[in-house]
Amino acid sequence: MEYAIAIFVGIWISAAGLLAYYRINKDFKDLDTSKKDKEGDKR
Amino acid sequence: MNVFLIGMIISMIAYVIIGFIIGKGVKSTNDFFVAGRRAPTFLLVGSLVASYCGTGLYFGDAGESFAGIFSPLMMLGAMLIVGYVLGGVFFGRFLRRSECNTIPEFFGKRFNSIAVKRLAAVTQLVTIIVYLLSTIQGIGTLMALVTGLDYKLCIILALVTFSVLTVSSGSKGVLITDTIMFGIFTVVTVIVIIVCTAKGGGWFNIVEGLAQTDPEILSWAGDSEYLYPTGAQNMVWAFAYGIVWMSVCMVAPWQASRYLMAKNEHSVIRSSIWAAFFVFVLEFIVKCGAALLNHFKPELADQSHIIIWASTNLVPTALGVIMVTGILAAGISSATTFLSIIGTSVVNDFFNIKDDRKKLTTVRITVIAAAAIVMLLAYFNPPQVFWIMFLGATVVACSWLPVCIASIWSKRLTKTGAFLGMLFGFLGCGGMKIVASVAKLDLPVFLDPFFIGLAANLIGMLIGTLLTKVTPEEKEQREALFVIPECEKDIKEIKKTKKTVLASIALGAVVTGVLLVFWVVPYTSNL
């Protein structure tokens, strides 16, 4: 059961990190997309 | 006059001097309220961790780990750090983007509502005064225990120290002194626990020994006579309170308000990840260290004094003095944050002073007045204080958490929904806590006041949102929150921030690894 606790908290933290990374990546990906659109318009 | 008192007095004088020096650079309310909005990542990390760690960790948590519920407390401690990871990304960076001076101001702006602002300010003030009172009690207990001075004199000395520091330098001084204190108490705690365990034959030797002589201390179930009679109940409690304290780390004003001072949103996100790491380090080393001190079988009048006992009996005097001043620093750093928020919020959220110099003077007077009131309450300790203390720090989390998240991510939440949510959450949680204490109710974990308050909050938000519509102003404010400022679009900064957030995924593996290597494997293999 001690093993279960150690593994559970690791998964808990990593899952939160994954959620955070997904959000940040999405926000900045939208930014990259809009920048590329603007550069495309200029050409 | 003993050496511990000398060490404490020297440290308090040093903090006051630092406060005065920094205070010379405080020229405006922007400096006082939000440190000029120029705080780099490391100062934010220092303040986040120092404002979280206080006498509660070194006395309460350490004592309970020593007494036999290390495992549930460790699970709680590891779970709560997620609050920083999620808080920075899903709430904190939007606070920074709003360029508000306080979180209540953010709510007021977001919902175009003075009522929401004022309610947030009131709930914040009540919770912070409660928490400040319990912090002062902790500092007073520490000083009286170690120095032999009268408890009331100790609280006066401590109060004068952190009041002068806060009045003179505001948030700028608080950030810098918090970071210094964080450095001191983190490093010295690690060293002291290493020295103590070395005295017992080494960390692994002690773990293996306790597995054979007192197996329940490090067991998953914990001591069945301490908290709940079964391991399963202890684990349910730990899980529930892991969520409670995760919420505190996400949105509590003494945590989230640090983000308002960040130099940019990248600092917000990165500091939240680093804070998660350092809080775990302290949670583990204090709690596991305290549990391992059972090896020495000390005779203690109060188990919460275990770390003090170790600092005064197991380590060289000089190290013990630094440790005790480090614990004092943990308490003072929390207290300065609370006091600066009180002063800032009263002036920013209740008054409407246009002239900046007058505003700066008013906030300093407010901090002095707040310190005086808190000192009288702590000194005379009237019975009402006892009841107020039951509210605890967690009441702000269930009053604010759903509203904080929904204020960013919900298109439907209206000002009425936010107001009712916050009000019901505060009254539900606070009321339930007082009723449970007065009637001496033994509530099951799922009826803990936090969850009652959280449910009440959600009901309030739902009722308010169903009865009203989002106004064009509210819609505009929410949409503005999702416009990334140009200054945040630096590609190098974005890459660095992404790498830091990626590291938070790895942090889970690191935490598991540490728990397995330093606790689980040596413990279970010697049962």
Coordinates of C-alpha atoms in Angstrom, one line a residue, chain B residues 213-458:
Chain B
T213 CA 10.7 -1.7 16.3
D214 CA 7.8 0.7 15.6
P215 CA 6.3 -0.3 12.2
E216 CA 3.1 1.8 12.5
I217 CA 5.1 5.1 12.4
L218 CA 6.0 4.8 8.7
S219 CA 3.2 2.5 7.7
W220 CA 0.6 3.5 5.1
A221 CA -2.2 3.3 7.7
G222 CA -0.5 5.4 10.3
D223 CA -1.2 5.0 14.1
S224 CA -4.8 3.8 14.4
E225 CA -5.2 5.6 17.8
Y226 CA -4.2 9.0 16.5
L227 CA -6.6 10.3 13.8
Y228 CA -9.0 7.6 12.6
P229 CA -9.2 4.0 13.7
T230 CA -8.5 2.5 10.3
G231 CA -5.9 3.1 7.6
A232 CA -8.6 3.4 4.9
Q233 CA -10.2 6.3 6.9
N234 CA -6.8 8.0 7.3
M235 CA -6.2 7.7 3.6
V236 CA -9.6 9.2 2.7
W237 CA -8.9 12.1 5.1
A238 CA -5.5 12.6 3.5
F239 CA -7.0 12.6 0.0
A240 CA -9.7 15.0 1.0
Y241 CA -7.3 17.4 2.7
G242 CA -4.8 17.0 -0.2
I243 CA -7.6 18.6 -2.4
V244 CA -8.3 21.2 0.3
W245 CA -4.7 22.4 0.5
M246 CA -4.2 22.1 -3.2
S247 CA -7.0 24.7 -3.5
V248 CA -5.2 26.9 -0.9
C249 CA -2.0 26.8 -3.0
M250 CA -4.0 27.5 -6.2
V251 CA -6.0 30.6 -5.1
A252 CA -5.4 31.6 -1.5
P253 CA -4.6 35.3 -1.4
W254 CA -1.2 34.9 0.3
Q255 CA -0.2 32.7 -2.6
A256 CA -1.9 33.9 -5.7
S257 CA -1.3 37.6 -4.9
R258 CA 2.4 37.0 -5.5
Y259 CA 1.7 36.6 -9.2
L260 CA 0.4 40.2 -9.3
M261 CA 4.0 41.3 -8.7
A262 CA 5.6 39.3 -11.4
K263 CA 7.6 41.0 -14.1
N264 CA 5.7 39.0 -16.7
E265 CA 3.5 36.0 -17.2
H266 CA 6.4 33.7 -17.9
S267 CA 7.7 34.4 -14.4
V268 CA 4.3 33.5 -13.0
I269 CA 4.3 30.1 -14.7
R270 CA 7.9 29.3 -14.0
S271 CA 7.8 30.4 -10.4
S272 CA 4.7 28.2 -9.8
I273 CA 6.6 25.1 -11.0
W274 CA 9.7 25.8 -8.9
A275 CA 7.5 26.5 -5.9
A276 CA 5.9 23.1 -6.3
F277 CA 9.3 21.5 -6.3
F278 CA 10.6 23.3 -3.2
V279 CA 7.4 22.9 -1.2
F280 CA 7.6 19.2 -1.8
V281 CA 11.3 19.2 -0.6
L282 CA 10.3 20.9 2.6
E283 CA 7.1 18.8 3.1
F284 CA 9.2 15.6 2.7
I285 CA 12.2 16.5 4.7
V286 CA 10.2 18.0 7.7
K287 CA 7.6 15.3 7.8
C288 CA 9.7 12.3 7.2
G289 CA 12.5 13.8 9.3
A290 CA 10.1 14.3 12.2
A291 CA 8.9 10.7 11.9
L292 CA 12.5 9.4 11.9
L293 CA 13.2 11.3 15.1
N294 CA 11.2 8.5 16.9
H295 CA 14.5 6.6 16.8
F296 CA 15.7 8.8 19.6
K297 CA 12.6 8.2 21.8
P298 CA 12.6 11.8 23.2
E299 CA 10.5 12.7 26.3
L300 CA 8.3 15.5 25.0
A301 CA 5.6 17.4 26.9
D302 CA 4.1 18.3 23.5
Q303 CA 4.8 16.3 20.3
S304 CA 4.7 19.5 18.2
H305 CA 8.0 20.5 19.8
I306 CA 9.9 17.6 18.1
I307 CA 11.8 19.8 15.7
I308 CA 12.7 22.2 18.4
W309 CA 13.9 19.3 20.6
A310 CA 16.1 18.1 17.8
S311 CA 17.5 21.6 17.2
T312 CA 18.4 22.0 20.8
N313 CA 19.6 18.4 21.6
L314 CA 20.9 16.7 18.6
V315 CA 22.9 19.2 16.6
P316 CA 25.8 21.6 17.4
T317 CA 24.6 24.8 19.1
A318 CA 25.4 27.1 16.2
L319 CA 23.4 24.9 13.8
G320 CA 20.6 24.7 16.3
V321 CA 20.5 28.5 16.6
I322 CA 20.3 28.9 12.8
M323 CA 17.6 26.3 12.7
V324 CA 15.5 28.0 15.3
T325 CA 16.0 31.4 13.6
G326 CA 15.0 29.6 10.4
I327 CA 11.7 28.5 11.9
L328 CA 11.2 32.0 13.2
A329 CA 11.9 33.2 9.7
A330 CA 9.3 30.8 8.3
G331 CA 6.7 32.4 10.7
I332 CA 7.7 36.0 10.1
S333 CA 7.8 35.6 6.3
S334 CA 4.2 34.4 6.4
A335 CA 3.2 37.2 8.7
T336 CA 4.7 39.9 6.6
T337 CA 2.8 38.6 3.6
F338 CA -0.5 38.6 5.5
L339 CA 0.1 42.1 6.9
S340 CA 1.0 43.6 3.5
I341 CA -2.1 42.1 1.9
I342 CA -4.3 43.5 4.7
G343 CA -2.9 47.0 4.3
T344 CA -3.0 46.9 0.5
S345 CA -6.5 45.5 0.3
V346 CA -8.1 47.9 2.8
V347 CA -6.8 50.9 0.9
N348 CA -7.1 49.6 -2.6
D349 CA -10.5 47.8 -2.3
F350 CA -12.4 50.0 0.2
F351 CA -11.1 53.5 -0.3
N352 CA -11.0 55.7 -3.4
I353 CA -7.9 57.9 -2.9
K354 CA -6.6 59.5 -6.1
D355 CA -3.4 61.1 -4.9
D356 CA -0.7 58.5 -4.9
R357 CA 1.4 60.0 -2.0
K358 CA -1.7 60.2 0.2
K359 CA -2.6 56.6 -0.8
L360 CA 0.9 55.5 0.2
T361 CA 0.7 57.2 3.6
T362 CA -2.8 55.7 4.2
V363 CA -1.6 52.2 3.5
R364 CA 1.2 52.6 5.9
I365 CA -1.1 53.9 8.6
T366 CA -3.5 51.0 7.8
V367 CA -0.7 48.4 8.3
I368 CA 0.2 50.0 11.6
A369 CA -3.5 50.0 12.7
A370 CA -4.0 46.4 11.6
A371 CA -0.8 45.3 13.4
A372 CA -2.0 47.1 16.6
I373 CA -5.4 45.4 16.4
V374 CA -3.9 42.0 15.8
M375 CA -1.4 42.5 18.6
L376 CA -4.3 43.4 21.1
L377 CA -6.2 40.3 20.0
A378 CA -3.1 38.0 20.3
Y379 CA -2.0 39.6 23.6
F380 CA -5.4 39.6 25.4
N381 CA -6.6 36.5 23.6
P382 CA -10.3 37.0 24.2
P383 CA -12.6 34.0 23.8
Q384 CA -13.9 35.4 20.5
V385 CA -10.5 34.9 19.0
F386 CA -10.7 31.2 19.8
W387 CA -13.9 30.9 17.8
I388 CA -12.5 32.9 14.9
M389 CA -9.5 30.7 14.8
F390 CA -11.8 27.8 13.9
L391 CA -12.5 29.3 10.6
G392 CA -8.9 28.5 9.6
A393 CA -7.1 29.2 6.4
T394 CA -9.1 26.8 4.2
V395 CA -12.3 28.8 4.3
V396 CA -11.0 31.2 1.7
A397 CA -10.2 28.3 -0.6
C398 CA -13.8 27.0 -0.7
S399 CA -15.1 30.6 -0.8
W400 CA -12.9 31.5 -3.8
L401 CA -11.8 28.4 -5.7
P402 CA -14.8 27.8 -8.0
V403 CA -15.3 31.5 -8.6
C404 CA -11.6 32.0 -9.4
I405 CA -11.6 29.2 -12.0
A406 CA -14.9 30.1 -13.4
S407 CA -14.0 33.8 -13.7
I408 CA -11.4 32.8 -16.3
W409 CA -12.9 29.7 -17.9
S410 CA -16.6 30.1 -17.8
K411 CA -18.5 32.2 -20.4
R412 CA -21.7 31.8 -18.4
L413 CA -20.8 33.0 -14.9
T414 CA -22.3 36.4 -14.0
K415 CA -21.6 38.8 -11.3
T416 CA -24.6 37.6 -9.3
G417 CA -23.3 34.0 -9.7
A418 CA -19.8 35.1 -8.5
F419 CA -21.2 37.0 -5.6
L420 CA -23.6 34.3 -4.4
G421 CA -21.0 31.6 -4.9
M422 CA -18.4 33.4 -2.8
L423 CA -20.9 34.3 -0.1
F424 CA -22.5 30.8 0.1
G425 CA -19.0 29.2 0.1
F426 CA -17.8 31.4 2.9
L427 CA -20.8 31.1 5.1
G428 CA -21.2 27.4 4.3
C429 CA -17.7 26.5 5.2
G430 CA -17.2 29.0 8.0
G431 CA -20.6 28.3 9.6
M432 CA -20.1 24.6 9.4
K433 CA -16.7 24.8 11.1
I434 CA -18.1 26.9 14.0
V435 CA -21.1 24.6 14.4
A436 CA -19.0 21.5 14.3
S437 CA -16.6 22.9 16.9
V438 CA -19.3 24.2 19.3
A439 CA -21.4 21.1 19.1
K440 CA -18.3 18.9 19.1
L441 CA -19.5 17.0 16.1
D442 CA -17.4 14.2 14.7
L443 CA -18.1 14.7 11.0
P444 CA -17.2 12.1 8.4
V445 CA -14.6 13.3 5.9
F446 CA -17.1 13.9 3.0
L447 CA -19.1 16.2 5.3
D448 CA -16.0 18.3 6.1
P449 CA -16.8 22.0 6.2
F450 CA -14.6 22.5 3.1
F451 CA -16.8 20.2 1.0
I452 CA -20.0 21.7 2.4
G453 CA -18.6 25.2 1.6
L454 CA -17.5 24.0 -1.9
A455 CA -21.0 22.6 -2.6
A456 CA -22.7 25.7 -1.3
N457 CA -20.4 27.8 -3.5
L458 CA -21.3 25.8 -6.6

